[in-house]
Amino acid sequence: LHAQRRVAICKRKKHSNTIYFYIRDVKHAKVEK
């Protein structure tokens, strides 16, 4: 579990921008509904 968490954190750091835009899009989608 710890190893998986480290990998997930590394992926988050690498794709921080992608996740940021994804979260922003999700928020916009919720507002539109």
Short mmCIF file of N, CA and C in Angstrom, two decimals:
data_model
loop_
_atom_site.label_atom_id
_atom_site.label_comp_id
_atom_site.label_asym_id
_atom_site.label_seq_id
_atom_site.Cartn_x
_atom_site.Cartn_y
_atom_site.Cartn_z
N LEU A 1 0.84 -1.20 0.00
CA LEU A 1 0.00 0.00 0.00
C LEU A 1 0.87 1.25 0.00
N HIS A 2 1.93 1.27 0.82
CA HIS A 2 2.79 2.45 0.84
C HIS A 2 3.43 2.67 -0.53
N ALA A 3 3.89 1.59 -1.16
CA ALA A 3 4.53 1.73 -2.47
C ALA A 3 3.53 2.30 -3.47
N GLN A 4 2.30 1.79 -3.47
CA GLN A 4 1.28 2.30 -4.40
C GLN A 4 1.03 3.78 -4.14
N ARG A 5 1.01 4.15 -2.84
CA ARG A 5 0.76 5.56 -2.54
C ARG A 5 1.88 6.42 -3.08
N ARG A 6 3.13 5.96 -2.92
CA ARG A 6 4.26 6.74 -3.45
C ARG A 6 4.14 6.90 -4.95
N VAL A 7 3.78 5.82 -5.63
CA VAL A 7 3.63 5.89 -7.09
C VAL A 7 2.52 6.88 -7.44
N ALA A 8 1.42 6.84 -6.70
CA ALA A 8 0.30 7.75 -6.97
C ALA A 8 0.74 9.19 -6.77
N ILE A 9 1.50 9.44 -5.72
CA ILE A 9 1.97 10.80 -5.45
C ILE A 9 2.89 11.26 -6.58
N CYS A 10 3.78 10.37 -7.02
CA CYS A 10 4.69 10.73 -8.12
C CYS A 10 3.89 11.07 -9.37
N LYS A 11 2.87 10.26 -9.66
CA LYS A 11 2.04 10.53 -10.85
C LYS A 11 1.34 11.88 -10.67
N ARG A 12 0.86 12.13 -9.46
CA ARG A 12 0.17 13.41 -9.24
C ARG A 12 1.12 14.58 -9.50
N LYS A 13 2.37 14.46 -9.03
CA LYS A 13 3.33 15.54 -9.24
C LYS A 13 3.62 15.71 -10.72
N LYS A 14 3.75 14.60 -11.44
CA LYS A 14 4.05 14.68 -12.87
C LYS A 14 2.88 15.28 -13.63
N HIS A 15 1.66 14.89 -13.25
CA HIS A 15 0.47 15.34 -13.99
C HIS A 15 -0.33 16.34 -13.16
N SER A 16 0.37 17.14 -12.34
CA SER A 16 -0.34 18.09 -11.47
C SER A 16 -1.19 19.03 -12.32
N ASN A 17 -0.65 19.49 -13.45
CA ASN A 17 -1.41 20.41 -14.29
C ASN A 17 -2.65 19.73 -14.85
N THR A 18 -2.48 18.49 -15.32
CA THR A 18 -3.62 17.77 -15.89
C THR A 18 -4.71 17.60 -14.85
N ILE A 19 -4.31 17.22 -13.63
CA ILE A 19 -5.30 17.03 -12.57
C ILE A 19 -5.96 18.36 -12.24
N TYR A 20 -5.16 19.43 -12.21
CA TYR A 20 -5.72 20.75 -11.90
C TYR A 20 -6.82 21.10 -12.90
N PHE A 21 -6.53 20.93 -14.19
CA PHE A 21 -7.52 21.27 -15.20
C PHE A 21 -8.70 20.30 -15.11
N TYR A 22 -8.44 19.02 -14.80
CA TYR A 22 -9.53 18.04 -14.68
C TYR A 22 -10.47 18.44 -13.57
N ILE A 23 -9.90 18.81 -12.40
CA ILE A 23 -10.74 19.22 -11.27
C ILE A 23 -11.52 20.47 -11.65
N ARG A 24 -10.87 21.40 -12.35
CA ARG A 24 -11.56 22.63 -12.74
C ARG A 24 -12.73 22.30 -13.66
N ASP A 25 -12.51 21.39 -14.62
CA ASP A 25 -13.58 21.01 -15.54
C ASP A 25 -14.72 20.36 -14.77
N VAL A 26 -14.40 19.51 -13.80
CA VAL A 26 -15.44 18.83 -13.03
C VAL A 26 -16.27 19.86 -12.28
N LYS A 27 -15.59 20.86 -11.69
CA LYS A 27 -16.32 21.89 -10.95
C LYS A 27 -17.24 22.65 -11.89
N HIS A 28 -16.76 22.98 -13.09
CA HIS A 28 -17.59 23.69 -14.05
C HIS A 28 -18.79 22.84 -14.43
N ALA A 29 -18.57 21.53 -14.61
CA ALA A 29 -19.66 20.64 -14.98
C ALA A 29 -20.73 20.63 -13.88
N LYS A 30 -20.27 20.61 -12.62
CA LYS A 30 -21.23 20.61 -11.52
C LYS A 30 -22.02 21.90 -11.49
N VAL A 31 -21.34 23.01 -11.77
CA VAL A 31 -22.03 24.31 -11.75
C VAL A 31 -23.06 24.36 -12.87
N GLU A 32 -22.72 23.82 -14.03
CA GLU A 32 -23.64 23.88 -15.17
C GLU A 32 -24.90 23.06 -14.91
N LYS A 33 -24.77 21.94 -14.20
CA LYS A 33 -25.93 21.06 -13.98
C LYS A 33 -26.98 21.72 -13.11
#
